[in-house]
Amino acid sequence: MKVDRMQAFSDGVYAILITILVLDFNVPEYRAGHLLAALVKQWPTMFAYIVSFLYIGTVWLFHHDFFQTLKLTNTSLNVINLVMLFSMTLIDYPTALVAHSLTVGNVADMRVAFIYYDLVALFISLTFAWLYTYVRHHSELTKMKQDQQHFYQAIKFDPIRSVSIYGLAILATFFSIWLGTFLLLAGIVYHFVAYLRLSKSMRHVLKASK
Amino acid sequence: MKVDRMQAFSDGVYAILITILVLDFNVPEYRAGHLLAALVKQWPTMFAYIVSFLYIGTVWLFHHDFFQTLKLTNTSLNVINLVMLFSMTLIDYPTALVAHSLTVGNVADMRVAFIYYDLVALFISLTFAWLYTYVRHHSELTKMKQDQQHFYQAIKFDPIRSVSIYGLAILATFFSIWLGTFLLLAGIVYHFVAYLRLSKSMRHVLKASK
Amino acid sequence: MKVDRMQAFSDGVYAILITILVLDFNVPEYRAGHLLAALVKQWPTMFAYIVSFLYIGTVWLFHHDFFQTLKLTNTSLNVINLVMLFSMTLIDYPTALVAHSLTVGNVADMRVAFIYYDLVALFISLTFAWLYTYVRHHSELTKMKQDQQHFYQAIKFDPIRSVSIYGLAILATFFSIWLGTFLLLAGIVYHFVAYLRLSKSMRHVLKASK
Amino acid sequence: MKVDRMQAFSDGVYAILITILVLDFNVPEYRAGHLLAALVKQWPTMFAYIVSFLYIGTVWLFHHDFFQTLKLTNTSLNVINLVMLFSMTLIDYPTALVAHSLTVGNVADMRVAFIYYDLVALFISLTFAWLYTYVRHHSELTKMKQDQQHFYQAIKFDPIRSVSIYGLAILATFFSIWLGTFLLLAGIVYHFVAYLRLSKSMRHVLKASK
């Protein structure tokens, strides 16, 4: 089975997911003449929006590049991809919860919201671990030649690293909400850096395989 | 007429449908400091979300695989496909009703919500019965050779089986809401199993036809 | 410029438009145990939903078939297409207004809602008239040969007929809301019939041009 | 890396963005029999809708045409494109704010809403400046030959012009809300005119490069 229709469906889900994040912005209740103050108070929504946009965007870039190393898909890969998309769609709700709890400012609720976000991020990274493991053991699906399989070896620990970061973020949140937030942001920035690395090495290998 | 633009449009509808399910998650009303308890009370929304995501995802996999057996489309098939998409879009609302009625916990309302869901599922399966029958009688649209038409024979009873399961689920709901729910879930799991079977047999036949 | 990316964008807009119609279904306010009665009262939402789904679906089928007669696009055609999409997106709101006014049952408001719907439908048909006229005078964009231009001659009055039906529907609504509704539905059914005719004649001509 | 999947993802985001604008239309609160008056009062929503639809539509046309001059993409271009899409998604919220503040009619709030819109428009134009500069310096990504690079020279000041217009619009808003609005609209109309010019010159050059 060709990989293109699965990519198109995934692109659709990512595009919708990243775009409906904007529905979290709602015209606030405010007294006439005080819109500016009301908007400034919405900074947590903007903050959560930027973080989740960066996150979903990075995962899309990953998906985009990784699936370029594949020439075929099969039933198992379609199912894995569907579970990945499922995990991604869960990110919208904790985004709203983080924004809301930061607005209210109660520390216990902020902890709950951030841990929810961390758990979803952890779940997403686990589905990537699953995807990487599956593809590494099914070389018939990939465009890469036998001697290029080191590519998959090189990235196989990336998801485990992410899982560790998000696990640490959850633990840290119990002691300090700010340390937990820092680790969560570090995890997302790590994704972006890991993406740049994967993208570079992938292009190198694909060029050689021609 | 080529089949690809119809697939693209269908992929779009499925992608949107499966993604806007997340709009059912709304930040609950809660007293500061009690977000966790409020989120735990939202388990019916998560339950309904998982079920409908699995359902729509499975139907998309079906659609994806089945349309790969086709090389052409025509006006009738476009119309059948549109009716199938119509039936699919109806699933979002009973998903919200099931979540809401489970939250409130009134048995009479839960019955109504589940039967609504069952009726939509039954309608969806009927449109699949229509699709299968149509394609079986229009071999000019398919990539399969004459002696491979047994493929369509093999799957022709699948939609009828689904219709029976959902019919039983409706009846059972009047006696026991839990038995009804069990049958509904069984129907959706059945779809997934039937998909794996169809996918395997289809790949087998398409390979032979090359 | 190739026509395919414009088609992909248009397919996206149609797919989203037809799918977010379901957001008109909201869990109603109801006393526990009376969900069924509350759902039955929502029949206007289901009615408006079915009508608009049929309408948007038919216009998509039109778009799908008509653009298959084109081999190229240009700036003007891209702009015309964007105006067509603009007119299409306007249909969601009067759909909600028709559903709401039928629920409340005030005749003056129903009239307003139906006329709004009629005006949007009339606008949509005018954009089709523009599209047909443009393509008829730019034979360099079409796959059809010179002697097949009668195809565009044959359909050129279709949009004018639609405009007349919706114009009549508006007038009729002032005398009888039901006659107006009947004419509106007739207009949408007319689109579907016109589509079947266009689809048939187009396939005939395209086959001959190979 | 091929440019097509990035285009598909971008088309998806634009299509969703332009379509969910309609979610700003909500059935107003009104006394039975007074729907018409309530709808007339919604003119700011229609006004803001038309402006933003024209804006997003024009940017899509730009995107569509400009990416046709490219034959390849790379990691940097993917990231630039993602930032462009991010800036685009921000336009939905100020659209709602403009509509709301015009409805309420408080001048201070209107100023805030328009400046928010201007700032997003300014940000969008800056991302275009980034895109143009990047592509001008990476001729390996483009289909154009060396002697055709004057194409990118010709358009390189367009984003700076837009930034100036929106900057002026922000300043003007402090003195006169109507002058500010006029400049904002002028900026969007300027985009459309600039698009027509770019589209024409691009087609000319691409034809010559065959």
Coordinates of N, CA and C in Angstrom, one line a residue, chain B:
Chain B
M1 N -14.0 8.9 -14.6 CA -13.5 9.8 -13.6 C -12.6 9.2 -12.6
K2 N -11.5 9.8 -12.3 CA -10.5 9.3 -11.4 C -11.0 9.3 -10.0
V3 N -10.5 8.4 -9.1 CA -11.0 8.3 -7.8 C -10.3 9.2 -6.8
D4 N -9.2 9.8 -7.2 CA -8.4 10.5 -6.2 C -8.9 11.8 -5.6
R5 N -9.7 12.5 -6.4 CA -10.2 13.8 -5.7 C -11.3 13.4 -4.8
M6 N -12.1 12.4 -5.1 CA -13.1 11.9 -4.1 C -12.5 11.4 -2.8
Q7 N -11.4 10.7 -3.0 CA -10.6 10.3 -1.8 C -10.2 11.5 -1.0
A8 N -9.6 12.5 -1.6 CA -9.1 13.6 -0.9 C -10.2 14.3 -0.2
F9 N -11.3 14.5 -0.8 CA -12.5 15.1 -0.1 C -12.9 14.3 1.1
S10 N -13.0 13.0 0.9 CA -13.4 12.1 2.0 C -12.4 12.1 3.1
D11 N -11.1 12.1 2.8 CA -10.1 12.2 3.8 C -10.2 13.5 4.6
G12 N -10.5 14.5 3.9 CA -10.8 15.8 4.6 C -11.9 15.7 5.6
V13 N -13.0 15.2 5.1 CA -14.2 15.1 6.0 C -13.9 14.2 7.2
Y14 N -13.2 13.0 7.0 CA -12.9 12.1 8.1 C -11.9 12.8 9.1
A15 N -10.9 13.5 8.5 CA -9.9 14.2 9.4 C -10.6 15.2 10.2
I16 N -11.5 16.0 9.6 CA -12.1 17.1 10.4 C -13.0 16.5 11.5
L17 N -13.8 15.4 11.1 CA -14.7 14.8 12.0 C -14.0 14.2 13.2
I18 N -12.9 13.5 13.0 CA -12.2 12.9 14.1 C -11.5 13.9 14.9
T19 N -11.2 15.1 14.4 CA -10.5 16.1 15.1 C -11.4 17.0 15.9
I20 N -12.6 17.3 15.3 CA -13.5 18.2 16.1 C -14.2 17.5 17.2
L21 N -14.0 16.2 17.3 CA -14.5 15.5 18.5 C -13.9 16.1 19.8
V22 N -12.6 16.6 19.7 CA -12.0 17.2 20.9 C -12.7 18.4 21.4
L23 N -13.6 19.0 20.5 CA -14.3 20.2 21.0 C -15.3 19.8 22.1
D24 N -15.6 18.5 22.3 CA -16.4 18.1 23.3 C -15.8 18.3 24.7
F25 N -14.5 18.4 24.7 CA -13.8 18.6 26.0 C -13.9 20.1 26.3
N26 N -14.6 20.5 27.4 CA -14.6 21.9 27.8 C -14.2 22.1 29.2
V27 N -13.4 23.2 29.5 CA -13.0 23.4 30.8 C -14.2 23.4 31.7
P28 N -14.3 22.6 32.8 CA -15.5 22.5 33.6 C -15.6 23.7 34.5
E29 N -16.8 23.9 35.1 CA -17.0 24.8 36.2 C -16.4 24.1 37.4
Y30 N -15.6 24.8 38.2 CA -15.0 24.1 39.4 C -14.6 25.2 40.4
R31 N -14.6 24.8 41.7 CA -14.1 25.7 42.7 C -12.6 25.7 42.6
A32 N -11.9 26.8 42.8 CA -10.5 26.9 42.8 C -9.9 25.8 43.7
G33 N -8.9 25.1 43.2 CA -8.3 24.0 44.0 C -8.9 22.6 43.8
H34 N -10.0 22.6 43.0 CA -10.7 21.3 42.8 C -10.8 20.9 41.4
L35 N -9.8 21.3 40.6 CA -9.8 21.0 39.2 C -9.7 19.4 38.9
L36 N -8.9 18.8 39.8 CA -8.7 17.3 39.6 C -10.0 16.6 39.7
A37 N -10.7 16.9 40.8 CA -12.0 16.2 41.0 C -13.0 16.5 39.8
A38 N -12.9 17.8 39.3 CA -13.8 18.1 38.2 C -13.4 17.4 36.9
L39 N -12.1 17.1 36.7 CA -11.7 16.4 35.6 C -12.0 14.9 35.6
V40 N -11.9 14.4 36.9 CA -12.3 13.0 37.0 C -13.7 12.7 36.7
K41 N -14.6 13.7 37.1 CA -16.0 13.6 36.7 C -16.3 13.6 35.2
Q42 N -15.3 14.1 34.4 CA -15.4 14.1 33.0 C -15.1 12.8 32.3
W43 N -15.0 11.7 33.1 CA -14.6 10.4 32.4 C -15.6 10.0 31.3
P44 N -16.9 10.4 31.4 CA -17.7 9.9 30.3 C -17.3 10.6 29.0
T45 N -16.8 11.9 29.1 CA -16.4 12.5 27.8 C -15.2 11.8 27.2
M46 N -14.3 11.4 28.1 CA -13.1 10.7 27.6 C -13.5 9.3 27.0
F47 N -14.4 8.6 27.7 CA -14.9 7.3 27.3 C -15.5 7.5 25.9
A48 N -16.5 8.4 25.8 CA -17.2 8.6 24.5 C -16.2 9.0 23.4
Y49 N -15.2 9.8 23.8 CA -14.2 10.3 22.8 C -13.4 9.1 22.3
I50 N -12.9 8.2 23.2 CA -12.1 7.1 22.7 C -12.9 6.2 21.8
V51 N -14.1 5.9 22.2 CA -15.0 5.0 21.4 C -15.2 5.6 20.0
S52 N -15.6 6.9 20.0 CA -15.9 7.5 18.6 C -14.6 7.7 17.8
F53 N -13.5 7.9 18.5 CA -12.2 8.0 17.7 C -11.9 6.7 17.1
L54 N -12.0 5.6 17.9 CA -11.8 4.3 17.4 C -12.7 4.0 16.2
Y55 N -14.0 4.4 16.4 CA -15.0 4.1 15.4 C -14.7 4.8 14.0
I56 N -14.5 6.1 14.1 CA -14.2 6.9 12.9 C -12.9 6.5 12.3
G57 N -11.9 6.3 13.2 CA -10.6 5.8 12.6 C -10.7 4.5 11.9
T58 N -11.5 3.6 12.4 CA -11.6 2.3 11.8 C -12.4 2.4 10.4
V59 N -13.4 3.3 10.4 CA -14.2 3.5 9.2 C -13.3 4.1 8.1
W60 N -12.4 5.0 8.6 CA -11.5 5.6 7.7 C -10.5 4.6 7.1
L61 N -10.0 3.7 7.9 CA -9.1 2.6 7.5 C -9.8 1.8 6.4
F62 N -11.1 1.5 6.7 CA -11.9 0.7 5.7 C -12.0 1.5 4.4
H63 N -12.4 2.7 4.5 CA -12.5 3.6 3.3 C -11.2 3.6 2.5
H64 N -10.1 3.8 3.2 CA -8.8 3.9 2.7 C -8.5 2.6 1.9
D65 N -8.7 1.5 2.5 CA -8.4 0.2 1.9 C -9.3 -0.2 0.7
F66 N -10.6 0.0 1.0 CA -11.6 -0.4 0.0 C -11.5 0.4 -1.3
F67 N -11.2 1.7 -1.2 CA -11.1 2.5 -2.4 C -9.8 2.2 -3.1
Q68 N -8.9 1.5 -2.5 CA -7.7 1.1 -3.3 C -8.0 0.0 -4.2
T69 N -9.1 -0.7 -4.0 CA -9.5 -1.7 -5.0 C -10.2 -1.1 -6.2
L70 N -10.5 0.2 -6.2 CA -11.2 0.8 -7.3 C -10.2 1.6 -8.2
K71 N -10.5 1.5 -9.5 CA -9.6 2.4 -10.4 C -10.4 3.6 -10.9
L72 N -11.7 3.5 -10.9 CA -12.5 4.6 -11.4 C -13.7 4.9 -10.4
T73 N -14.3 6.0 -10.6 CA -15.5 6.3 -9.9 C -16.5 6.8 -10.9
N74 N -17.8 6.9 -10.5 CA -18.8 7.5 -11.4 C -19.8 8.3 -10.6
T75 N -20.8 8.9 -11.2 CA -21.7 9.7 -10.5 C -22.4 9.0 -9.3
S76 N -22.8 7.8 -9.6 CA -23.5 7.0 -8.5 C -22.6 6.8 -7.3
L77 N -21.4 6.4 -7.6 CA -20.5 6.1 -6.5 C -20.2 7.4 -5.7
N78 N -20.1 8.5 -6.4 CA -19.9 9.8 -5.8 C -21.0 10.1 -4.8
V79 N -22.2 9.8 -5.3 CA -23.4 10.1 -4.5 C -23.4 9.1 -3.3
I80 N -23.2 7.8 -3.5 CA -23.1 6.8 -2.4 C -22.1 7.3 -1.4
N81 N -20.9 7.7 -1.8 CA -19.9 8.2 -0.9 C -20.3 9.4 -0.1
L82 N -21.1 10.3 -0.8 CA -21.5 11.5 0.0 C -22.5 11.0 1.0
V83 N -23.4 10.1 0.8 CA -24.3 9.6 1.8 C -23.6 8.9 2.9
M84 N -22.5 8.2 2.6 CA -21.7 7.6 3.6 C -21.1 8.6 4.5
L85 N -20.6 9.7 3.9 CA -20.0 10.8 4.7 C -21.0 11.5 5.6
F86 N -22.2 11.6 5.0 CA -23.3 12.2 5.7 C -23.6 11.4 7.0
S87 N -23.7 10.1 6.8 CA -24.0 9.2 7.9 C -22.9 9.3 9.0
M88 N -21.6 9.4 8.5 CA -20.5 9.5 9.5 C -20.6 10.8 10.3
T89 N -20.9 11.9 9.6 CA -20.9 13.2 10.3 C -21.9 13.2 11.5
L90 N -22.9 12.3 11.4 CA -24.0 12.3 12.4 C -23.5 11.8 13.7
I91 N -22.3 11.1 13.7 CA -21.8 10.4 14.9 C -21.4 11.4 16.0
D92 N -21.0 12.6 15.6 CA -20.4 13.6 16.6 C -21.5 13.9 17.7
Y93 N -22.7 14.1 17.2 CA -23.7 14.6 18.2 C -24.1 13.5 19.2
P94 N -24.4 12.3 18.8 CA -24.7 11.3 19.9 C -23.5 11.0 20.8
T95 N -22.3 11.2 20.3 CA -21.1 11.1 21.1 C -21.2 12.1 22.3
A96 N -21.6 13.3 22.0 CA -21.7 14.3 23.0 C -22.9 14.0 23.9
L97 N -24.0 13.4 23.4 CA -25.2 13.0 24.2 C -24.8 11.9 25.1
V98 N -24.1 10.9 24.6 CA -23.7 9.8 25.5 C -22.9 10.3 26.7
A99 N -21.9 11.2 26.4 CA -21.0 11.7 27.4 C -21.9 12.5 28.4
H100 N -22.8 13.3 27.9 CA -23.6 14.1 28.8 C -24.5 13.3 29.7
S101 N -25.2 12.3 29.1 CA -26.2 11.5 29.8 C -25.4 10.6 30.8
L102 N -24.2 10.1 30.5 CA -23.5 9.4 31.5 C -23.1 10.3 32.7
T103 N -22.8 11.5 32.4 CA -22.4 12.5 33.5 C -23.6 12.7 34.4
V104 N -24.7 13.0 33.8 CA -25.9 13.2 34.6 C -26.4 11.9 35.3
G105 N -26.3 10.8 34.6 CA -26.6 9.5 35.2 C -28.0 9.0 35.2
N106 N -28.9 9.7 34.5 CA -30.3 9.3 34.5 C -30.4 8.2 33.4
V107 N -31.0 7.0 33.9 CA -31.0 5.8 33.0 C -31.8 6.0 31.8
A108 N -33.0 6.7 31.9 CA -33.8 6.9 30.7 C -33.1 7.7 29.7
D109 N -32.4 8.7 30.1 CA -31.7 9.6 29.1 C -30.5 8.8 28.5
M110 N -29.8 8.0 29.4 CA -28.7 7.2 28.8 C -29.2 6.3 27.7
R111 N -30.4 5.7 28.0 CA -31.0 4.8 27.0 C -31.2 5.6 25.7
V112 N -31.8 6.8 25.8 CA -32.0 7.6 24.6 C -30.7 7.9 23.8
A113 N -29.7 8.3 24.6 CA -28.4 8.6 24.0 C -27.8 7.5 23.3
F114 N -27.8 6.3 24.0 CA -27.2 5.1 23.4 C -27.9 4.6 22.1
I115 N -29.3 4.7 22.2 CA -30.1 4.3 21.0 C -29.8 5.2 19.9
Y116 N -29.7 6.5 20.1 CA -29.3 7.5 19.1 C -28.0 7.0 18.4
Y117 N -27.0 6.8 19.3 CA -25.7 6.3 18.8 C -25.9 5.1 17.9
D118 N -26.6 4.1 18.5 CA -26.8 2.8 17.8 C -27.5 3.1 16.4
L119 N -28.5 4.0 16.4 CA -29.2 4.2 15.1 C -28.2 4.8 14.1
V120 N -27.4 5.7 14.5 CA -26.4 6.3 13.5 C -25.5 5.2 13.1
A121 N -25.0 4.3 14.0 CA -24.1 3.3 13.6 C -24.7 2.3 12.6
L122 N -26.0 2.1 12.9 CA -26.8 1.2 12.0 C -26.9 1.8 10.6
F123 N -27.2 3.1 10.6 CA -27.3 3.8 9.3 C -25.9 3.8 8.6
I124 N -24.8 4.0 9.3 CA -23.5 3.9 8.7 C -23.3 2.5 8.0
S125 N -23.6 1.5 8.8 CA -23.4 0.1 8.2 C -24.3 -0.1 7.0
L126 N -25.5 0.5 7.0 CA -26.4 0.3 5.8 C -25.7 1.0 4.6
T127 N -25.1 2.1 4.8 CA -24.5 2.8 3.6 C -23.3 1.9 3.1
F128 N -22.6 1.2 4.0 CA -21.6 0.3 3.6 C -22.2 -0.9 2.8
A129 N -23.3 -1.4 3.3 CA -24.0 -2.4 2.5 C -24.3 -2.0 1.1
W130 N -24.7 -0.7 1.0 CA -25.1 -0.1 -0.3 C -23.8 -0.1 -1.2
L131 N -22.7 0.5 -0.6 CA -21.5 0.6 -1.3 C -21.0 -0.7 -1.8
Y132 N -21.0 -1.7 -0.9 CA -20.4 -3.1 -1.3 C -21.3 -3.7 -2.4
T133 N -22.6 -3.6 -2.3 CA -23.5 -4.1 -3.3 C -23.2 -3.4 -4.7
Y134 N -23.1 -2.1 -4.6 CA -22.9 -1.4 -5.8 C -21.7 -1.8 -6.6
V135 N -20.6 -1.8 -5.8 CA -19.3 -2.1 -6.4 C -19.2 -3.6 -6.9
R136 N -19.9 -4.5 -6.2 CA -19.9 -5.9 -6.6 C -20.6 -6.0 -8.0
H137 N -21.6 -5.1 -8.3 CA -22.3 -5.2 -9.5 C -21.7 -4.3 -10.6
H138 N -20.6 -3.6 -10.3 CA -20.0 -2.7 -11.3 C -18.5 -3.0 -11.4
S139 N -18.2 -4.2 -12.0 CA -16.8 -4.6 -12.0 C -16.0 -3.7 -12.9
E140 N -16.6 -2.8 -13.7 CA -15.8 -1.9 -14.5 C -15.1 -0.9 -13.7
L141 N -15.5 -0.7 -12.4 CA -14.9 0.3 -11.6 C -13.7 -0.2 -10.8
T142 N -13.5 -1.6 -10.8 CA -12.6 -2.2 -9.9 C -11.3 -2.6 -10.6
K143 N -10.2 -2.6 -9.8 CA -8.9 -3.1 -10.4 C -8.9 -4.6 -10.4
M144 N -9.8 -5.2 -9.8 CA -9.8 -6.7 -9.6 C -10.2 -7.4 -10.9
K145 N -9.6 -8.5 -11.2 CA -10.0 -9.3 -12.4 C -11.3 -10.1 -12.1
Q146 N -11.8 -10.6 -13.2 CA -13.1 -11.4 -13.0 C -13.0 -12.5 -12.0
D147 N -11.9 -13.2 -12.0 CA -11.8 -14.4 -11.1 C -11.5 -14.0 -9.7
Q148 N -11.4 -12.6 -9.4 CA -11.1 -12.2 -8.1 C -12.3 -11.6 -7.4
Q149 N -13.4 -11.6 -8.1 CA -14.6 -11.0 -7.6 C -15.1 -11.7 -6.3
H150 N -14.5 -12.9 -6.1 CA -14.9 -13.5 -4.8 C -14.5 -12.7 -3.6
F151 N -13.6 -11.7 -3.8 CA -13.2 -10.8 -2.7 C -14.5 -10.1 -2.2
Y152 N -15.2 -9.5 -3.2 CA -16.4 -8.8 -2.8 C -17.5 -9.7 -2.2
Q153 N -17.5 -11.0 -2.7 CA -18.5 -12.0 -2.2 C -18.1 -12.2 -0.7
A154 N -16.8 -12.3 -0.4 CA -16.4 -12.6 0.9 C -16.8 -11.6 2.0
I155 N -16.9 -10.3 1.6 CA -17.1 -9.3 2.5 C -18.6 -8.8 2.5
K156 N -19.4 -9.4 1.6 CA -20.7 -8.8 1.4 C -21.6 -8.9 2.6
F157 N -21.3 -9.9 3.5 CA -22.2 -10.0 4.6 C -21.8 -9.2 5.9
D158 N -20.6 -8.6 5.8 CA -20.1 -7.8 6.9 C -21.0 -6.7 7.3
P159 N -21.5 -5.9 6.4 CA -22.4 -4.8 6.9 C -23.7 -5.4 7.5
I160 N -24.2 -6.5 6.9 CA -25.4 -7.1 7.5 C -25.2 -7.5 8.9
R161 N -24.0 -8.1 9.1 CA -23.6 -8.5 10.5 C -23.6 -7.3 11.4
S162 N -23.0 -6.2 11.0 CA -23.0 -5.0 11.8 C -24.4 -4.5 12.1
V163 N -25.2 -4.5 11.1 CA -26.6 -4.0 11.3 C -27.3 -4.8 12.3
S164 N -27.0 -6.2 12.3 CA -27.7 -7.1 13.2 C -27.2 -6.7 14.7
I165 N -25.8 -6.5 14.8 CA -25.3 -6.2 16.1 C -25.9 -5.0 16.7
Y166 N -26.0 -3.9 15.8 CA -26.5 -2.6 16.3 C -28.0 -2.8 16.6
G167 N -28.7 -3.6 15.8 CA -30.2 -3.8 16.0 C -30.4 -4.5 17.4
L168 N -29.5 -5.5 17.6 CA -29.6 -6.2 18.9 C -29.3 -5.2 20.1
A169 N -28.3 -4.4 19.8 CA -27.9 -3.4 20.9 C -29.0 -2.5 21.2
I170 N -29.8 -2.1 20.2 CA -31.0 -1.2 20.5 C -32.0 -2.0 21.4
L171 N -32.3 -3.2 20.9 CA -33.3 -4.0 21.7 C -32.7 -4.2 23.1
A172 N -31.5 -4.6 23.3 CA -30.9 -4.9 24.6 C -31.0 -3.7 25.5
T173 N -30.8 -2.5 24.9 CA -30.8 -1.3 25.7 C -32.1 -1.1 26.5
F174 N -33.2 -1.6 26.0 CA -34.5 -1.5 26.7 C -34.5 -2.3 28.0
F175 N -33.7 -3.5 28.0 CA -33.7 -4.3 29.1 C -32.6 -4.0 30.1
S176 N -31.4 -3.8 29.5 CA -30.2 -3.4 30.3 C -29.3 -2.5 29.6
I177 N -29.1 -1.3 30.1 CA -28.3 -0.3 29.5 C -26.9 -0.8 29.3
W178 N -26.4 -1.7 30.3 CA -25.0 -2.2 30.2 C -24.9 -3.2 29.1
L179 N -25.9 -4.1 29.0 CA -25.8 -5.0 27.9 C -25.8 -4.3 26.5
G180 N -26.6 -3.3 26.4 CA -26.7 -2.5 25.2 C -25.4 -1.9 24.9
T181 N -24.8 -1.3 25.9 CA -23.5 -0.6 25.7 C -22.4 -1.7 25.3
F182 N -22.5 -2.8 26.0 CA -21.5 -3.9 25.6 C -21.7 -4.3 24.1
L183 N -22.9 -4.4 23.7 CA -23.1 -4.8 22.3 C -22.7 -3.7 21.3
L184 N -22.9 -2.4 21.7 CA -22.4 -1.3 20.9 C -20.9 -1.4 20.7
L185 N -20.2 -1.5 21.9 CA -18.8 -1.6 21.8 C -18.3 -2.9 21.0
A186 N -19.1 -4.0 21.2 CA -18.7 -5.2 20.4 C -18.8 -4.9 18.9
G187 N -19.8 -4.1 18.6 CA -20.0 -3.7 17.1 C -18.8 -3.0 16.6
I188 N -18.3 -2.0 17.4 CA -17.2 -1.2 16.9 C -15.9 -2.0 16.9
V189 N -15.7 -2.9 17.9 CA -14.6 -3.8 17.9 C -14.7 -4.8 16.7
Y190 N -15.9 -5.2 16.4 CA -16.1 -6.1 15.3 C -15.7 -5.4 14.0
H191 N -16.0 -4.1 13.8 CA -15.5 -3.4 12.7 C -14.0 -3.4 12.5
F192 N -13.4 -3.3 13.7 CA -11.9 -3.2 13.6 C -11.3 -4.6 13.2
V193 N -11.9 -5.7 13.7 CA -11.5 -7.0 13.4 C -11.8 -7.3 11.9
A194 N -13.0 -6.9 11.5 CA -13.4 -7.1 10.1 C -12.5 -6.3 9.2
Y195 N -12.0 -5.1 9.6 CA -11.1 -4.3 8.8 C -9.8 -5.1 8.6
L196 N -9.3 -5.6 9.7 CA -8.0 -6.3 9.6 C -8.1 -7.5 8.6
R197 N -9.2 -8.2 8.7 CA -9.5 -9.3 7.7 C -9.5 -8.8 6.3
L198 N -10.4 -7.8 6.1 CA -10.5 -7.2 4.7 C -9.2 -6.7 4.2
S199 N -8.4 -6.1 5.0 CA -7.2 -5.5 4.6 C -6.2 -6.6 4.2
K200 N -6.2 -7.7 4.9 CA -5.3 -8.8 4.6 C -5.7 -9.5 3.3
S201 N -7.0 -9.7 3.1 CA -7.4 -10.4 1.9 C -7.3 -9.5 0.7
M202 N -7.5 -8.2 0.9 CA -7.4 -7.3 -0.2 C -6.0 -7.3 -0.8
R203 N -5.0 -7.2 0.2 CA -3.6 -7.1 -0.2 C -3.2 -8.3 -1.0
H204 N -3.7 -9.5 -0.5 CA -3.5 -10.7 -1.2 C -4.0 -10.7 -2.6
V205 N -5.2 -10.3 -2.8 CA -5.8 -10.3 -4.1 C -5.1 -9.3 -5.1
L206 N -4.9 -8.1 -4.5 CA -4.3 -7.0 -5.4 C -2.9 -7.4 -5.9
K207 N -2.2 -8.1 -5.0 CA -0.8 -8.6 -5.4 C -0.9 -9.5 -6.5
A208 N -1.9 -10.4 -6.4 CA -2.1 -11.5 -7.5 C -2.5 -10.8 -8.8
S209 N -3.2 -9.7 -8.7 CA -3.7 -9.1 -10.0 C -2.7 -8.3 -10.8
K210 N -1.5 -8.2 -10.2 CA -0.4 -7.4 -10.9 C 0.2 -8.3 -12.0

